[in-house]
Coordinates of C-alpha atoms in Angstrom, one line a residue:
M47 CA 63.8 33.9 28.7
K48 CA 66.7 31.9 27.8
L49 CA 68.6 32.1 24.6
L50 CA 69.2 28.7 23.4
T51 CA 72.0 27.6 20.6
P52 CA 71.0 25.4 17.8
A53 CA 72.6 22.4 19.7
V54 CA 70.6 23.1 22.7
A55 CA 67.4 23.9 20.7
A56 CA 67.8 20.3 19.1
V57 CA 67.9 18.6 22.5
V58 CA 64.7 20.6 23.6
L59 CA 62.8 19.6 20.4
A60 CA 63.7 16.0 21.4
F61 CA 61.9 16.4 24.8
T62 CA 58.1 15.8 25.5
A63 CA 56.3 15.7 28.9
T64 CA 55.9 11.8 28.6
T65 CA 59.0 10.9 26.8
P66 CA 61.7 9.5 28.9
I67 CA 65.1 10.7 28.9
H68 CA 67.4 8.9 26.6
A69 CA 71.1 9.9 25.8
Q70 CA 74.0 8.5 24.1
T71 CA 76.7 10.1 26.3
P72 CA 76.6 11.4 30.0
E73 CA 77.4 14.5 28.4
E74 CA 74.2 14.6 26.5
L75 CA 72.2 13.3 29.3
G76 CA 73.7 16.2 31.4
L77 CA 72.7 18.6 28.9
E78 CA 69.1 17.2 28.5
I79 CA 68.5 17.3 32.1
V80 CA 69.7 20.9 32.6
T81 CA 67.7 22.3 29.6
K82 CA 64.4 20.7 30.7
A83 CA 65.1 22.2 34.4
N84 CA 65.7 25.4 32.9
A85 CA 62.9 25.7 30.5
Q86 CA 60.5 24.9 33.4
D87 CA 61.1 28.4 34.8
D88 CA 60.4 30.2 31.5
G89 CA 57.6 32.8 31.6
F90 CA 57.8 34.1 35.0
G91 CA 58.1 37.7 33.7
D92 CA 59.3 39.6 36.7
S93 CA 59.6 38.8 40.6
T94 CA 60.3 40.5 43.9
S95 CA 61.2 39.3 47.2
S96 CA 62.7 40.0 50.4
M97 CA 65.9 38.7 51.9
I98 CA 67.5 38.2 55.2
M99 CA 71.4 37.6 54.4
T100 CA 73.2 36.3 57.7
L101 CA 77.1 36.4 57.6
V102 CA 78.9 34.0 59.8
N103 CA 82.4 34.1 60.4
R104 CA 85.0 31.5 61.4
S105 CA 84.3 32.1 65.3
G106 CA 80.4 32.0 64.9
K107 CA 79.9 35.8 64.9
K108 CA 77.0 36.9 63.1
N109 CA 76.2 39.8 60.8
V110 CA 72.8 40.3 59.6
R111 CA 71.4 42.3 56.7
R112 CA 68.0 42.9 55.1
I113 CA 67.6 42.9 51.3
R114 CA 65.2 43.7 48.6
S115 CA 65.5 41.7 45.2
R116 CA 64.0 42.4 42.0
V117 CA 64.4 40.3 38.9
L118 CA 63.3 40.7 35.1
E119 CA 63.1 37.8 32.8
V120 CA 64.7 39.0 29.3
A121 CA 63.8 37.4 25.9
N122 CA 66.6 35.6 24.1
D123 CA 69.3 36.5 26.6
G124 CA 69.7 36.3 30.4
D125 CA 67.7 37.7 33.4
K126 CA 68.3 41.0 34.6
S127 CA 68.5 41.2 38.7
M128 CA 69.0 43.9 41.3
T129 CA 69.6 43.7 45.0
I130 CA 68.9 46.3 47.4
F131 CA 70.5 46.4 50.9
D132 CA 68.2 48.0 53.7
E133 CA 69.7 47.3 56.7
P134 CA 72.0 47.9 58.8
K135 CA 73.1 51.5 58.6
D136 CA 76.4 51.1 57.3
V137 CA 75.3 49.3 54.1
K138 CA 71.8 51.1 53.6
G139 CA 71.1 52.1 50.1
T140 CA 74.0 49.8 48.4
A141 CA 72.6 48.2 45.4
S142 CA 73.8 45.8 42.8
L143 CA 72.6 45.1 39.3
T144 CA 73.4 42.3 37.1
Y145 CA 72.6 41.8 33.3
S146 CA 73.2 38.0 33.1
H147 CA 74.1 36.6 29.3
A148 CA 74.0 33.4 27.9
T149 CA 77.1 33.2 25.9
E150 CA 78.7 36.8 26.8
A151 CA 80.2 38.0 30.0
D152 CA 77.8 39.2 32.3
E153 CA 77.5 42.9 33.0
Q154 CA 77.6 44.0 36.6
W155 CA 77.5 47.3 38.6
L156 CA 77.6 48.1 42.1
Y157 CA 76.1 51.7 43.4
L158 CA 77.9 52.8 46.9
P159 CA 75.8 55.4 48.5
A160 CA 79.1 56.8 50.6
L161 CA 80.5 57.6 47.3
K162 CA 77.4 58.4 45.6
R163 CA 78.6 56.7 42.6
V164 CA 78.1 53.5 40.2
K165 CA 81.2 51.3 40.1
R166 CA 81.1 48.8 37.2
I167 CA 82.4 45.1 38.1
S168 CA 85.1 44.0 35.9
S169 CA 84.5 40.7 34.0
K170 CA 88.1 39.5 35.4
N171 CA 86.8 40.3 39.0
K172 CA 83.9 38.1 39.4
T173 CA 85.4 35.9 41.7
G174 CA 85.6 38.5 44.2
A175 CA 83.2 38.4 47.2
F176 CA 79.9 39.9 46.8
M177 CA 79.3 42.4 50.0
G178 CA 81.6 40.2 52.1
S179 CA 79.7 37.2 51.7
E180 CA 80.6 33.8 50.9
F181 CA 78.8 34.4 47.2
A182 CA 81.1 35.5 44.3
F183 CA 79.7 38.0 41.7
E184 CA 79.7 35.1 39.6
D185 CA 77.4 33.2 41.6
I186 CA 74.6 36.0 41.9
G187 CA 73.4 36.2 38.1
S188 CA 71.0 33.8 36.5
Q189 CA 72.6 30.2 35.5
E190 CA 72.2 30.2 31.7
V191 CA 72.7 26.8 30.1
E192 CA 75.2 28.0 27.6
K193 CA 77.5 29.3 30.4
Y194 CA 78.5 25.4 31.1
T195 CA 79.3 22.1 29.8
Y196 CA 77.8 19.2 31.5
K197 CA 78.2 15.6 32.4
H198 CA 76.0 13.2 34.2
L199 CA 78.0 11.6 37.0
G200 CA 75.1 9.3 38.1
E201 CA 72.5 9.3 40.4
D202 CA 72.2 9.6 44.2
E203 CA 70.0 10.5 47.3
I204 CA 70.2 13.5 49.5
D205 CA 68.1 13.3 52.7
G206 CA 65.8 10.6 51.0
V207 CA 65.3 12.5 47.7
P208 CA 66.5 10.9 44.6
V209 CA 69.0 13.1 42.7
H210 CA 70.7 13.4 39.4
V211 CA 74.4 14.3 40.0
I212 CA 75.5 16.6 37.2
E213 CA 79.0 18.0 36.6
S214 CA 79.1 21.7 35.2
V215 CA 82.4 23.1 33.7
P216 CA 82.4 26.7 33.1
A217 CA 82.6 27.7 29.5
Y218 CA 83.2 31.5 30.2
K219 CA 86.5 33.4 30.9
Y220 CA 87.9 34.0 34.3
S221 CA 85.7 31.8 36.3
G222 CA 87.1 31.2 40.0
Y223 CA 85.9 27.7 39.4
T224 CA 87.2 24.3 37.7
R225 CA 83.8 22.7 38.1
L226 CA 80.5 22.6 39.9
V227 CA 79.0 19.4 41.0
G228 CA 75.0 19.8 41.3
Y229 CA 72.6 17.2 43.1
M230 CA 69.3 18.0 41.2
D231 CA 65.9 16.5 42.5
K232 CA 64.7 14.2 40.0
E233 CA 61.0 14.9 40.4
K234 CA 61.2 18.7 40.9
L235 CA 64.2 19.3 38.5
V236 CA 66.0 21.8 41.1
N237 CA 69.0 21.4 42.7
V238 CA 69.3 20.8 46.5
K239 CA 73.1 21.0 46.6
V240 CA 75.9 22.3 44.8
E241 CA 79.6 21.7 45.3
Y242 CA 82.2 24.3 44.1
F243 CA 85.6 23.4 43.1
D244 CA 88.3 26.0 42.9
R245 CA 91.2 26.5 40.4
K246 CA 93.3 23.9 41.9
N247 CA 90.1 21.7 41.7
A248 CA 90.0 21.4 45.5
L249 CA 86.5 21.7 47.3
L250 CA 86.0 25.3 47.9
K251 CA 82.3 25.8 48.9
V252 CA 79.0 24.0 49.3
L253 CA 75.5 25.5 48.7
T254 CA 72.5 23.9 50.1
M255 CA 68.8 25.0 48.9
S256 CA 65.9 23.9 51.0
G257 CA 62.2 24.8 51.6
Y258 CA 61.0 24.9 47.8
Q259 CA 57.9 26.3 47.3
Q260 CA 56.0 26.4 44.0
Y261 CA 54.4 29.5 42.6
K262 CA 51.9 29.8 39.9
D263 CA 51.7 26.1 39.7
K264 CA 55.1 26.3 37.8
F265 CA 57.9 28.3 39.5
W266 CA 60.0 26.7 42.1
R267 CA 61.9 29.0 44.6
A268 CA 63.8 27.9 47.6
D269 CA 63.2 29.6 51.0
K270 CA 66.8 29.4 52.1
L271 CA 70.1 29.2 50.7
E272 CA 73.3 28.5 52.6
M273 CA 76.7 28.7 51.1
V274 CA 79.6 27.1 53.2
N275 CA 83.3 27.7 52.6
K276 CA 85.1 24.7 53.4
Q277 CA 88.5 26.2 53.5
T278 CA 87.7 29.2 55.7
G279 CA 85.0 28.0 57.8
K280 CA 82.8 31.1 57.0
S281 CA 79.2 30.6 56.0
T282 CA 76.5 33.0 54.3
T283 CA 72.7 32.0 54.8
L284 CA 70.0 33.7 52.6
E285 CA 66.3 33.3 53.6
F286 CA 63.7 34.6 51.2
S287 CA 60.1 35.6 51.7
D288 CA 57.2 37.4 50.0
Y289 CA 57.7 36.4 46.5
Q290 CA 55.5 38.3 44.1
F291 CA 55.3 37.7 40.3
G292 CA 54.1 40.0 37.7
T293 CA 54.7 43.3 39.5
G294 CA 55.2 45.3 36.4
L295 CA 58.8 45.9 36.4
A296 CA 60.4 47.0 33.0
D297 CA 64.0 47.4 31.6
K298 CA 63.7 51.3 32.8
D299 CA 63.8 50.0 36.3
F300 CA 67.3 47.9 35.7
S301 CA 69.4 50.5 34.6
S302 CA 72.8 52.0 36.2
N303 CA 71.1 55.3 36.7
A304 CA 68.0 53.5 38.4
L305 CA 70.6 52.1 41.1
K306 CA 71.3 56.0 42.2
K307 CA 67.4 56.4 42.6
I308 CA 66.9 53.5 44.7
R309 CA 64.9 54.1 48.0

């Protein structure tokens, strides 16, 4: 469950399912659209899924990992999430834990089985690569509305799908990005592409999301995410399967101590 500031809450109250979007500025319009998209994911409770992560280096060599994911929705704050590596042997038992927050720095931990210890990730080190992938630590938490300021840049089409083009500027410290540009399906209100610009405002990475399916007649999830680093030529693909909702996960399943007990 996402925490909304008074300003964001006022925008939400201005919405109804049948009222068209009206805004005075591109910034207001961007905020309205993102807030509505965010609200449609409220109420999922908890979920689990399986993942295949494929790392591809500049020469095309692949490294495949099998992963489990768990997510817990938190009232009045960001989600808690856990990622558990099962294969191959050299990463088996490694697990990450993220407490996403709306207005404060995310909290993140990484369990390293070879050392049998939990390492806390500094808020100043969120730009680091997550397990050698093209996803940074700051990419893997839930993207709360309050973490960014927004601007509607216009409309476009991606593979024939009409999209809103929305610029998001990080409002938190130590981000590795000056801005993100998202291309959001106008009907489903889910991103189909996001461009990430580095601290020099040069295009760094492009994330594409495909194979969206709707669960419980409300919650959209992509089957495939592909992050391509435009500066290095490397890429990481995440393929999701076996989504389950309402599995009974609780706070106790998302503690730093729980990381050590993962099997």
